[in-house]
Short mmCIF file of C-alpha atoms in Angstrom, two decimals:
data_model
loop_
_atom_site.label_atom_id
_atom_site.label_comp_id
_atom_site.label_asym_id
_atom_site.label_seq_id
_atom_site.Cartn_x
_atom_site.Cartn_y
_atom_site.Cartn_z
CA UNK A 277 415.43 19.44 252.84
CA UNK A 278 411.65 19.28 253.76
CA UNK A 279 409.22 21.30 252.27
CA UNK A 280 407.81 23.89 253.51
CA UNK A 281 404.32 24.37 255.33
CA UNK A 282 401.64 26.21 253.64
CA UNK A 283 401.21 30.10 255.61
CA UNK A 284 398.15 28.67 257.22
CA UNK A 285 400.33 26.09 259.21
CA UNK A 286 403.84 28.31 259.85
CA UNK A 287 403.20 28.17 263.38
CA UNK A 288 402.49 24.48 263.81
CA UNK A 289 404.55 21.92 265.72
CA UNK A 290 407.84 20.64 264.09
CA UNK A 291 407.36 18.10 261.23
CA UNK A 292 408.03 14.12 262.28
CA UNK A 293 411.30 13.01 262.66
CA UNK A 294 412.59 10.86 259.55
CA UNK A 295 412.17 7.65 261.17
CA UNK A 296 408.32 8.29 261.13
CA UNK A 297 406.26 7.26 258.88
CA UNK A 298 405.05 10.38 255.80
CA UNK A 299 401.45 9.01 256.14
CA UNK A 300 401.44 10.19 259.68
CA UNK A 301 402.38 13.82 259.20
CA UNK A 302 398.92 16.00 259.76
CA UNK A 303 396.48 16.87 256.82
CA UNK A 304 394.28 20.20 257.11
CA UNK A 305 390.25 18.88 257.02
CA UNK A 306 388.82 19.68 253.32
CA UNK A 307 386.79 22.94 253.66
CA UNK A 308 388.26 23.57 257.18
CA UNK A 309 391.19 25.63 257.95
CA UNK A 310 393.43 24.75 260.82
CA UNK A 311 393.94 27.55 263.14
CA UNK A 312 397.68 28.28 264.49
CA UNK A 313 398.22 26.31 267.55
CA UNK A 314 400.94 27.45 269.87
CA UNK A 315 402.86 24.99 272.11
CA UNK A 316 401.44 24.30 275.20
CA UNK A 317 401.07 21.78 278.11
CA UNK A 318 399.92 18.38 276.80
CA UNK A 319 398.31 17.56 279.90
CA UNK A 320 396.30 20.96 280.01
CA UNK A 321 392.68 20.29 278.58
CA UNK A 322 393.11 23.71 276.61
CA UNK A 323 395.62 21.26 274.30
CA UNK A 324 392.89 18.80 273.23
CA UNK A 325 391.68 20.08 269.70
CA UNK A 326 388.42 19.52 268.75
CA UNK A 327 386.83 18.88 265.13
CA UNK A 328 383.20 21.05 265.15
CA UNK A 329 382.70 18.42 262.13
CA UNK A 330 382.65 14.98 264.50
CA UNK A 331 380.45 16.32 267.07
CA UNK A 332 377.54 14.25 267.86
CA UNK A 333 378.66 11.47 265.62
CA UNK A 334 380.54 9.50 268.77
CA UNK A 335 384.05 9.93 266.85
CA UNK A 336 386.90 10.87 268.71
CA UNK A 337 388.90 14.02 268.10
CA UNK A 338 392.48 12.34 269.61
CA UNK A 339 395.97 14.00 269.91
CA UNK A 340 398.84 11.99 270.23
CA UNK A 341 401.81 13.64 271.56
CA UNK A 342 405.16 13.00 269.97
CA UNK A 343 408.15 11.31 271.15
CA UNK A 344 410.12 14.14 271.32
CA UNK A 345 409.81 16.10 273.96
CA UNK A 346 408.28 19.48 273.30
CA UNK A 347 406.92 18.48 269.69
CA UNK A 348 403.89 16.89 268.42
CA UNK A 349 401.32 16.31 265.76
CA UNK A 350 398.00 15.45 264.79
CA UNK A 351 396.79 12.47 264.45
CA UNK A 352 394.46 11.75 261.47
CA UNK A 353 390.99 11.98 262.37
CA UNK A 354 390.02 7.94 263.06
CA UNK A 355 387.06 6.21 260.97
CA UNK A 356 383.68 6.28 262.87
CA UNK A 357 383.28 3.82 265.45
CA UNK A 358 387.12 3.27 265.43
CA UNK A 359 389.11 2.98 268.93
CA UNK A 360 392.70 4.55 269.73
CA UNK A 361 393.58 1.76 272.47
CA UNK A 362 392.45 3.16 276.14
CA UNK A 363 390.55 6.21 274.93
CA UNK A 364 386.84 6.52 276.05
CA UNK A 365 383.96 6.85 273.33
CA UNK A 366 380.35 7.66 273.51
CA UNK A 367 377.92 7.41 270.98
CA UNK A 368 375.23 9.90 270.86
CA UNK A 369 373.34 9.79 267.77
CA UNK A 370 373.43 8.05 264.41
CA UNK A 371 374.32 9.95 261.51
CA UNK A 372 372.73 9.07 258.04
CA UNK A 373 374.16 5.83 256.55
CA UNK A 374 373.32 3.47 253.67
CA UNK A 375 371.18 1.10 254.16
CA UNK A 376 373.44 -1.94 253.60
CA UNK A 377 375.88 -0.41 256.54
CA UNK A 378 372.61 0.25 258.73
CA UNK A 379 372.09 -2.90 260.07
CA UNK A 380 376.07 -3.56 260.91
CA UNK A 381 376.22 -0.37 262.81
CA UNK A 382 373.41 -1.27 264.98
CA UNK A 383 374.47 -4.68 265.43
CA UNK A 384 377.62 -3.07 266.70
CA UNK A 385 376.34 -0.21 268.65
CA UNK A 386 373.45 -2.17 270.42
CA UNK A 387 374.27 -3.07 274.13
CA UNK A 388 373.99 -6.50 274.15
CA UNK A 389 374.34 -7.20 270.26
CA UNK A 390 376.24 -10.43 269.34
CA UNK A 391 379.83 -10.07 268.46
CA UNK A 392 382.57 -12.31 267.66
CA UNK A 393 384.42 -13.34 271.25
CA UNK A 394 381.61 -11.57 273.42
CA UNK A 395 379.91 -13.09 276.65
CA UNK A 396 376.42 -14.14 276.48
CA UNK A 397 374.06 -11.92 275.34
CA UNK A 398 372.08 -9.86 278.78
CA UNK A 399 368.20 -11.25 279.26
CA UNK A 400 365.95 -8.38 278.41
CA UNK A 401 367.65 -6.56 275.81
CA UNK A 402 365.98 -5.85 272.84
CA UNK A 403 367.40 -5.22 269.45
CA UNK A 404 365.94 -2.15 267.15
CA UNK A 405 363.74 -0.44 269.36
CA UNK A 406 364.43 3.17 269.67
CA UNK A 407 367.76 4.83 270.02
CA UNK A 408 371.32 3.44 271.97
CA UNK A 409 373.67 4.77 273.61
CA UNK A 410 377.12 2.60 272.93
CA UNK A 411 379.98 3.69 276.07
CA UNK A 412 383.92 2.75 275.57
CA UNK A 413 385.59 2.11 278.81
CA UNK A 414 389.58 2.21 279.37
CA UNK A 415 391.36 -1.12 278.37
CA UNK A 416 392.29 -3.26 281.97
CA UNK A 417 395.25 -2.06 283.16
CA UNK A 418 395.62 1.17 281.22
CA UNK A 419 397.10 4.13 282.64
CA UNK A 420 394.07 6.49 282.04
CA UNK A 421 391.31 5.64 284.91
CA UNK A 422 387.73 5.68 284.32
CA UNK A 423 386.39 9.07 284.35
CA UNK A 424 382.31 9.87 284.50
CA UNK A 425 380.98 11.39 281.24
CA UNK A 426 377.92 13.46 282.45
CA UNK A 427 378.80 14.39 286.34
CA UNK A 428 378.41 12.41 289.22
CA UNK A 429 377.64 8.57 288.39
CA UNK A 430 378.87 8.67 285.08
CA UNK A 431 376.98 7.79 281.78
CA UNK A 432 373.28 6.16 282.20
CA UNK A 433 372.27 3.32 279.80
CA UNK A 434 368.68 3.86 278.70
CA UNK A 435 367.03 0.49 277.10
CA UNK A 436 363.72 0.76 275.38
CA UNK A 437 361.49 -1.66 277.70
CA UNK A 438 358.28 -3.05 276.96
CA UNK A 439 355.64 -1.46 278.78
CA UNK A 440 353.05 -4.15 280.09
CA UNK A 441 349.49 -4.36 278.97
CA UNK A 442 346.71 -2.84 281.10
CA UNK A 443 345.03 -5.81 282.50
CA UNK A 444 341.07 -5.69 282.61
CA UNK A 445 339.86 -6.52 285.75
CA UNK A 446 335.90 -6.69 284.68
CA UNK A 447 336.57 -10.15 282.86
CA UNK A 448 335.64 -13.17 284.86
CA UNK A 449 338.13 -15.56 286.45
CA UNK A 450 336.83 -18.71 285.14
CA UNK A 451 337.44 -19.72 281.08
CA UNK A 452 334.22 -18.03 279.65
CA UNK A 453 333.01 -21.12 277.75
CA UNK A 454 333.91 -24.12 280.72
CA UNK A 455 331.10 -23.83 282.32
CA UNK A 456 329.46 -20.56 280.44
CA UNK A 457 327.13 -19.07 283.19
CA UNK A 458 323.42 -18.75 282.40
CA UNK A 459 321.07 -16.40 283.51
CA UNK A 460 318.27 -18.05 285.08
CA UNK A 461 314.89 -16.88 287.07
CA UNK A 462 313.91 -18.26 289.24
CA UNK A 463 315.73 -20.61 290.12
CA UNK A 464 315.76 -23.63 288.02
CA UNK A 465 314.05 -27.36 289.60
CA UNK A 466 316.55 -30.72 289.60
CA UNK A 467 315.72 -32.02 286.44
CA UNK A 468 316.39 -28.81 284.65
CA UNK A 469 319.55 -28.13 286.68
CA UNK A 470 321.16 -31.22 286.01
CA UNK A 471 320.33 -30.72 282.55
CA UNK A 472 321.75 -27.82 282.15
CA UNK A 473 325.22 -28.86 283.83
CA UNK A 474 325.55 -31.65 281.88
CA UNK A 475 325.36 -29.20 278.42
CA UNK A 476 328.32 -27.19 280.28
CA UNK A 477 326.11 -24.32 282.02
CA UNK A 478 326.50 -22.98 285.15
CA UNK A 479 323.10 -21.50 286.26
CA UNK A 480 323.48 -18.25 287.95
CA UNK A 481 319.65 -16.95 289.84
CA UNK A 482 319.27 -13.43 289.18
CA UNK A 483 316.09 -11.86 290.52
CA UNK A 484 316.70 -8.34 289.40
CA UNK A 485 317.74 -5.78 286.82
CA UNK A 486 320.88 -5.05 289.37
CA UNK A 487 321.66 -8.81 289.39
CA UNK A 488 321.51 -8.77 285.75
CA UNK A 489 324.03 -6.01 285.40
CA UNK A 490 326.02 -7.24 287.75
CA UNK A 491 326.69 -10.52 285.48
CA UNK A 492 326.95 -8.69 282.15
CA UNK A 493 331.04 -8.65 282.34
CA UNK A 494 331.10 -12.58 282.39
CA UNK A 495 329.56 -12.85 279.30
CA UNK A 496 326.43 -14.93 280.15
CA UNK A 497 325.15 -17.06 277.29
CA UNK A 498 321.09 -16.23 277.33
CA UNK A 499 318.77 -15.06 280.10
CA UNK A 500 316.76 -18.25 280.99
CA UNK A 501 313.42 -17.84 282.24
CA UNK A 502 311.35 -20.94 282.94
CA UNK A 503 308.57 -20.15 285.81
CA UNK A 504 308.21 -23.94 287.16
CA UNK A 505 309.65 -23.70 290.72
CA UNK A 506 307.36 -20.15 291.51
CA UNK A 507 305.29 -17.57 290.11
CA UNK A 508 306.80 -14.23 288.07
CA UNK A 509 305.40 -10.86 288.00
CA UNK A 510 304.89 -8.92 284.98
CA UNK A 511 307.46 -5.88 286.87
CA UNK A 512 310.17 -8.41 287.50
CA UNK A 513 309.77 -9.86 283.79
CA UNK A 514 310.01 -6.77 282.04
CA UNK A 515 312.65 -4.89 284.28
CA UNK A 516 315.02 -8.40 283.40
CA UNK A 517 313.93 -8.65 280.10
CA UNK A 518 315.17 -4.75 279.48
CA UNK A 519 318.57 -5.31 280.90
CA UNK A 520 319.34 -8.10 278.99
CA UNK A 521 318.08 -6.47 275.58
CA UNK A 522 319.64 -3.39 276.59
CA UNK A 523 323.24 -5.61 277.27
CA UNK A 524 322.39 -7.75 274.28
CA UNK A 525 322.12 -11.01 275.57
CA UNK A 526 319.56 -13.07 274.10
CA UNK A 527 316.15 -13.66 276.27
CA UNK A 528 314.53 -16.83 276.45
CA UNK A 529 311.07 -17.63 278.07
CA UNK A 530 309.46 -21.24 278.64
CA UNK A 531 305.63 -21.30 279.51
CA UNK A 532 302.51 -23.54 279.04
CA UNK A 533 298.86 -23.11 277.57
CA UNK A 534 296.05 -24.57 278.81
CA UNK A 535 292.41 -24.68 277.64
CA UNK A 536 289.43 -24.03 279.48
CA UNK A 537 285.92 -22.00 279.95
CA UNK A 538 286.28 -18.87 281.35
CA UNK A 539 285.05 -19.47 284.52
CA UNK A 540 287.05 -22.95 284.67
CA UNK A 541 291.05 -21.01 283.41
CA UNK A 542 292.93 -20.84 286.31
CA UNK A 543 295.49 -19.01 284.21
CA UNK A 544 296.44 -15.94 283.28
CA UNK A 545 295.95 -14.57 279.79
CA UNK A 546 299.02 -15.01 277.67
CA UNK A 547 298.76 -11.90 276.50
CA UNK A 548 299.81 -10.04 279.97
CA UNK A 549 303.00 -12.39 279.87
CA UNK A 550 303.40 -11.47 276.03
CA UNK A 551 303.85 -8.19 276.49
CA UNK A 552 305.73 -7.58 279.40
CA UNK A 553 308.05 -9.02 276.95
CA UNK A 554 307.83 -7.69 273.89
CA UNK A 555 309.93 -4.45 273.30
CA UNK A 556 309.16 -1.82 270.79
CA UNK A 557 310.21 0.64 268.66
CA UNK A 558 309.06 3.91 270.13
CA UNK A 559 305.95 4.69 272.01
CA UNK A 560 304.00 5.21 268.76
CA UNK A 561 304.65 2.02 267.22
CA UNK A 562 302.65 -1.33 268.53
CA UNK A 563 305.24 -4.07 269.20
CA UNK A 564 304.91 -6.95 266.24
CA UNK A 565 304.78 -10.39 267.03
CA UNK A 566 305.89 -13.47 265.08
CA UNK A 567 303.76 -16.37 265.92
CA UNK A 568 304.68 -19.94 264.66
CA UNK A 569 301.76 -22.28 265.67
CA UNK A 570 300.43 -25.03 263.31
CA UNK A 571 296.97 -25.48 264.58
CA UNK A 572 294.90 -22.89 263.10
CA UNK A 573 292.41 -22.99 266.49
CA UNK A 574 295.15 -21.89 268.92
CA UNK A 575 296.87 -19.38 266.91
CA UNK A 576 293.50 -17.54 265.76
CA UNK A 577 293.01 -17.71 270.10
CA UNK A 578 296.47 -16.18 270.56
CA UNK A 579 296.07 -13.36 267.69
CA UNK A 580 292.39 -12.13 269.19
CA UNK A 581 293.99 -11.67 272.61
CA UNK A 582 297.26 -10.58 271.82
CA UNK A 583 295.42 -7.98 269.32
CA UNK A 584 293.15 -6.46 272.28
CA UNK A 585 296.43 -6.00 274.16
CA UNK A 586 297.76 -3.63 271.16
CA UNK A 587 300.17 -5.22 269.31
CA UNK A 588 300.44 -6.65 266.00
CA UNK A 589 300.64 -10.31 265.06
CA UNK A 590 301.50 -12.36 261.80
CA UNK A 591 301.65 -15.86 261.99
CA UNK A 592 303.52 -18.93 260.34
CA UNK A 593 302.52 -22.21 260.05
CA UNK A 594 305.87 -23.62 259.99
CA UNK A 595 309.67 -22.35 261.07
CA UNK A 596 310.28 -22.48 257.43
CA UNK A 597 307.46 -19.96 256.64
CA UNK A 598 308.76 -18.00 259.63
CA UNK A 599 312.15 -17.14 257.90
CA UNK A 600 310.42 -15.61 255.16
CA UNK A 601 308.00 -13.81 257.29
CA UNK A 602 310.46 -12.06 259.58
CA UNK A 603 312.45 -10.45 256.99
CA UNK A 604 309.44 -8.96 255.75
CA UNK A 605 307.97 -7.86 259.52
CA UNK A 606 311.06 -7.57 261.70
CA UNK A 607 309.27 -8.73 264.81
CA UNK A 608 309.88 -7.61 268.26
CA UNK A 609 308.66 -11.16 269.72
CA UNK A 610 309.11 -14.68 268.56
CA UNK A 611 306.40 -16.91 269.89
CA UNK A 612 306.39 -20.48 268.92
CA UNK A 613 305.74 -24.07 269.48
CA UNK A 614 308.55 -25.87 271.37
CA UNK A 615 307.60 -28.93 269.35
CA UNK A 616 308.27 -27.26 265.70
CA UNK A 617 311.13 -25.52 266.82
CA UNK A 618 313.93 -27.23 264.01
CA UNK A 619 316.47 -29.61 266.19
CA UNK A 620 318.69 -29.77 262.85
CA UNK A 621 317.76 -27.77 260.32
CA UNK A 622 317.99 -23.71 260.29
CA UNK A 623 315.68 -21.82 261.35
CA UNK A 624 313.91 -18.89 262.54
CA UNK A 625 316.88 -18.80 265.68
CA UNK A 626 319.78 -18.77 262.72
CA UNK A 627 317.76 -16.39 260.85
CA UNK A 628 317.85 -13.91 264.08
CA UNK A 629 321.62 -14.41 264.65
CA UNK A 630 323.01 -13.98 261.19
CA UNK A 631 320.54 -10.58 261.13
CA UNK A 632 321.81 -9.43 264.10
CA UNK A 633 318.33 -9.69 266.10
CA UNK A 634 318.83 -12.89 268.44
CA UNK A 635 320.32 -10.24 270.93
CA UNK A 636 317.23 -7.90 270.77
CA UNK A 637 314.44 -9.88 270.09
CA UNK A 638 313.11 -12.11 273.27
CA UNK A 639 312.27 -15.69 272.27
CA UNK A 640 308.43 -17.55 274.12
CA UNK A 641 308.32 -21.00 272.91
CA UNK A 642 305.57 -23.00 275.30
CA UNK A 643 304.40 -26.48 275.30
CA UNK A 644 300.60 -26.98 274.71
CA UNK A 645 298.27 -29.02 276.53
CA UNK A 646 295.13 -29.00 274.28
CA UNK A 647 293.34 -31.97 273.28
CA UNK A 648 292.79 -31.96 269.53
CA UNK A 649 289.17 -33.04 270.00
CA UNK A 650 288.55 -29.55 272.14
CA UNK A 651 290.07 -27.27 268.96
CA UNK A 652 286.64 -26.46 267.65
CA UNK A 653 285.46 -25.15 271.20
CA UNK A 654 288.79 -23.05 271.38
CA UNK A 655 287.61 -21.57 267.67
CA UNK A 656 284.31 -20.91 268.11
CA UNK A 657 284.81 -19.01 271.64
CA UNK A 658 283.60 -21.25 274.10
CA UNK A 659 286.77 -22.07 275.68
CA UNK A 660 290.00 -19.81 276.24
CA UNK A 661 293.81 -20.14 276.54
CA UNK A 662 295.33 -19.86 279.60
CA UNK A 663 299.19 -19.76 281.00
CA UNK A 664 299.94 -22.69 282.76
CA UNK A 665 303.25 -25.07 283.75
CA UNK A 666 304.57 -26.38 280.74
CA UNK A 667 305.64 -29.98 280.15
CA UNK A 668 308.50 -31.47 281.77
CA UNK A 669 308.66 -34.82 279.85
CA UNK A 670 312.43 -36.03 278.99
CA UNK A 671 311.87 -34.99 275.15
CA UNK A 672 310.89 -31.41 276.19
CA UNK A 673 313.78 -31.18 278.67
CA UNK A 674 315.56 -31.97 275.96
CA UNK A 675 314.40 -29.67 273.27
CA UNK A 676 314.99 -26.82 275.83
CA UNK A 677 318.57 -27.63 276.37
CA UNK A 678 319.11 -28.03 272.70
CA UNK A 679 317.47 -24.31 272.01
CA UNK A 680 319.40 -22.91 274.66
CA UNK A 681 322.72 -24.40 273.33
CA UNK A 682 321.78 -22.84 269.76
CA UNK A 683 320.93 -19.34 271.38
CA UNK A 684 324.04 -19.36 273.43
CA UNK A 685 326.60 -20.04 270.50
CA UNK A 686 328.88 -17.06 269.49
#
């Protein structure tokens, strides 16, 4: 004789026959009591019990109906993840696990994960990114037919895509460093052209502050001005020069001095080109000028007439001596010799960049064309300095490239 059922279960479905196996015969859940189930249809989806404890966790709640008609039992509940032949499964959430079991459950419940005796793995799955959903069909030729989980159309996959990058538009087409477009005004002669292109420039004319703007998203190296091919204005040169300041990109001016009488100069006075150029502070505070001339004569000439034109100058003798003097002044303006400018050596233009001032401080360097013998005239008054063309010999060419190539670096 059997024994008998607890109370709880006196109204349950007939125990297995003998032939069956005792590890198949039903278990109440721990903590749960199993309610009194009363024979009924197996077909009817009132029959189907369902554990409140495997919700959610994609485990299967199956009934298997025994061989004897009119009688059946409970199967045990299966182990997560676990199939019962043709049944359908859906995963809809993972449940807290250890982390040594983590990564094989996601290995086995990403679409698309490698497995042992699976097709090739689907282009454009990805593996950890945000949650999956893992959907059992019916084995092939199983008597249960594929049924649709939520409504119409069945179960939807959702994979976690990529989302592509916003793409700027503003940046140029071209690589920004083969050729690097420079500024230029106006519009550079042959030699200087060809010069240019052969240091990997591409000269781009701009003749106004809209021009300038409009070339700010390509990155231009420097702001080139070199008046050999036609006159500038003082409006034009300041409106450019306070566009590129304002969109940091570093400002650089060629120009020549001549000496003369008064009534001989066919020049204007430096000083009106000077400052157009120089920026300043505020409205209260003079703009200060760095001057690097050797000749005593010509940089006493340019500090009288820069002075009468309101701002302040302090002047080096060397670009050595101008390194120490601009960390003490912070000037506005760099004016120099094109000749002392350092070709291999740092100097006042390093100094600038690694102080973060090459991008707001214009640079004037200008060739001279003074005889030494006329110096003392130029000191004691009787001749003046004058703006004029400067040189266009191959070594000054050269010297300009070379600056402009230091200016432009990043």
């Amino acid at each position: 004789a059997q024994p008998a059922l607890p109370a709880a279960n006196a109204a349950a479905p007939a125990p297995l026959p003998p032939e069956r196996p005792a590890a198949r015969v039903a278990q109440p859940l721990p903590a749960e009591a199993t309610p009194a189930v009363a024979p009924a249809d197996p077909d009817s989806a009132q029959s189907r019990a369902i554990s409140v404890r495997t919700l959610g966790q994609g485990v299967p709640f199956a009934r298997q109906v025994a061989d004897r008609p009119g009688g059946g039992v409970q199967s045990p509940t299966p182990p997560p993840h676990a199939t019962n032949g043709g049944g359908r499964r859906r995963k809809l959430g993972t449940p807290p696990e250890p982390a040594a079991e983590r990564t094989e459950t996601a290995a086995r419940a990403l679409p698309g994960a490698a497995q042992p005796g699976a097709g090739p793995r689907r282009p454009g799955t990805t593996e950890g990114a945000g949650r999956s959903y893992a959907i059992g069909a019916p084995d092939e030729n199983a008597a249960e037919g594929p049924e649709p989980l939520d409504g119409p159309g069945g179960a939807v996959e959702v994979s976690d895509q990529p989302h592509p990058r916003p793409v700027d538009d503003e940046l140029p087409p071209e690589p920004l460093d083969n050729p690097r477009r420079l500024l230029v005004w106006p519009a550079p002669d042959a030699g200087t052209q060809q010069a240019l292109s052969d240091r990997g420039y591409r000269p781009v004319v701009v003749n106004s502050r809209e021009e300038v703007d409009a070339q700010i998203a390509a990155f231009p190296a420097a702001l080139f001005v070199d008046p050999l091919t036609g006159p500038i204005t003082r409006t034009a040169l300041q409106s450019l020069r306070q566009a590129a300041v304002a969109a940091e990109v570093p400002v650089l001016v060629t120009a020549g001095l001549g000496q003369a009488t008064r009534e001989a100069a066919y020049g204007a006075d430096p000083a009106v080109l000077l400052k157009a150029l120089a920026p300043r502070d505020s409205e209260q505070h003079p703009p200060r000028v760095l001057l690097i001339e050797e000749h005593a004569e010509i940089a006493l000439a340019l500090t009288a007439t820069l002075e009468k034109r309101g701002m302040q100058v302090a002047r080096a003798s060397t670009d050595e001596d101008a390194v120490t003097l601009a960390s003490q002044m912070r000037p506005n303006l760099v004016v120099m010799d094109l000749l002392q400018v350092r070709r291999r050596q740092a100097g006042i233009v390093d100094w600038l960049r690694a102080n973060g001032q090459l991008n707001r401080t214009p640079l004037v360097v200008y060739t001279a064309a003074v005889d030494p013998s006329e110096l003392p005239r130029l000191a004691a008054g009787e001749s003046v300095l004058f703006l004029a063309e400067r040189s266009t010999s191959d070594e000054v060419q050269e010297r300009i490239v070379d600056l402009l190539a230091r200016i432009g670096t990043n």
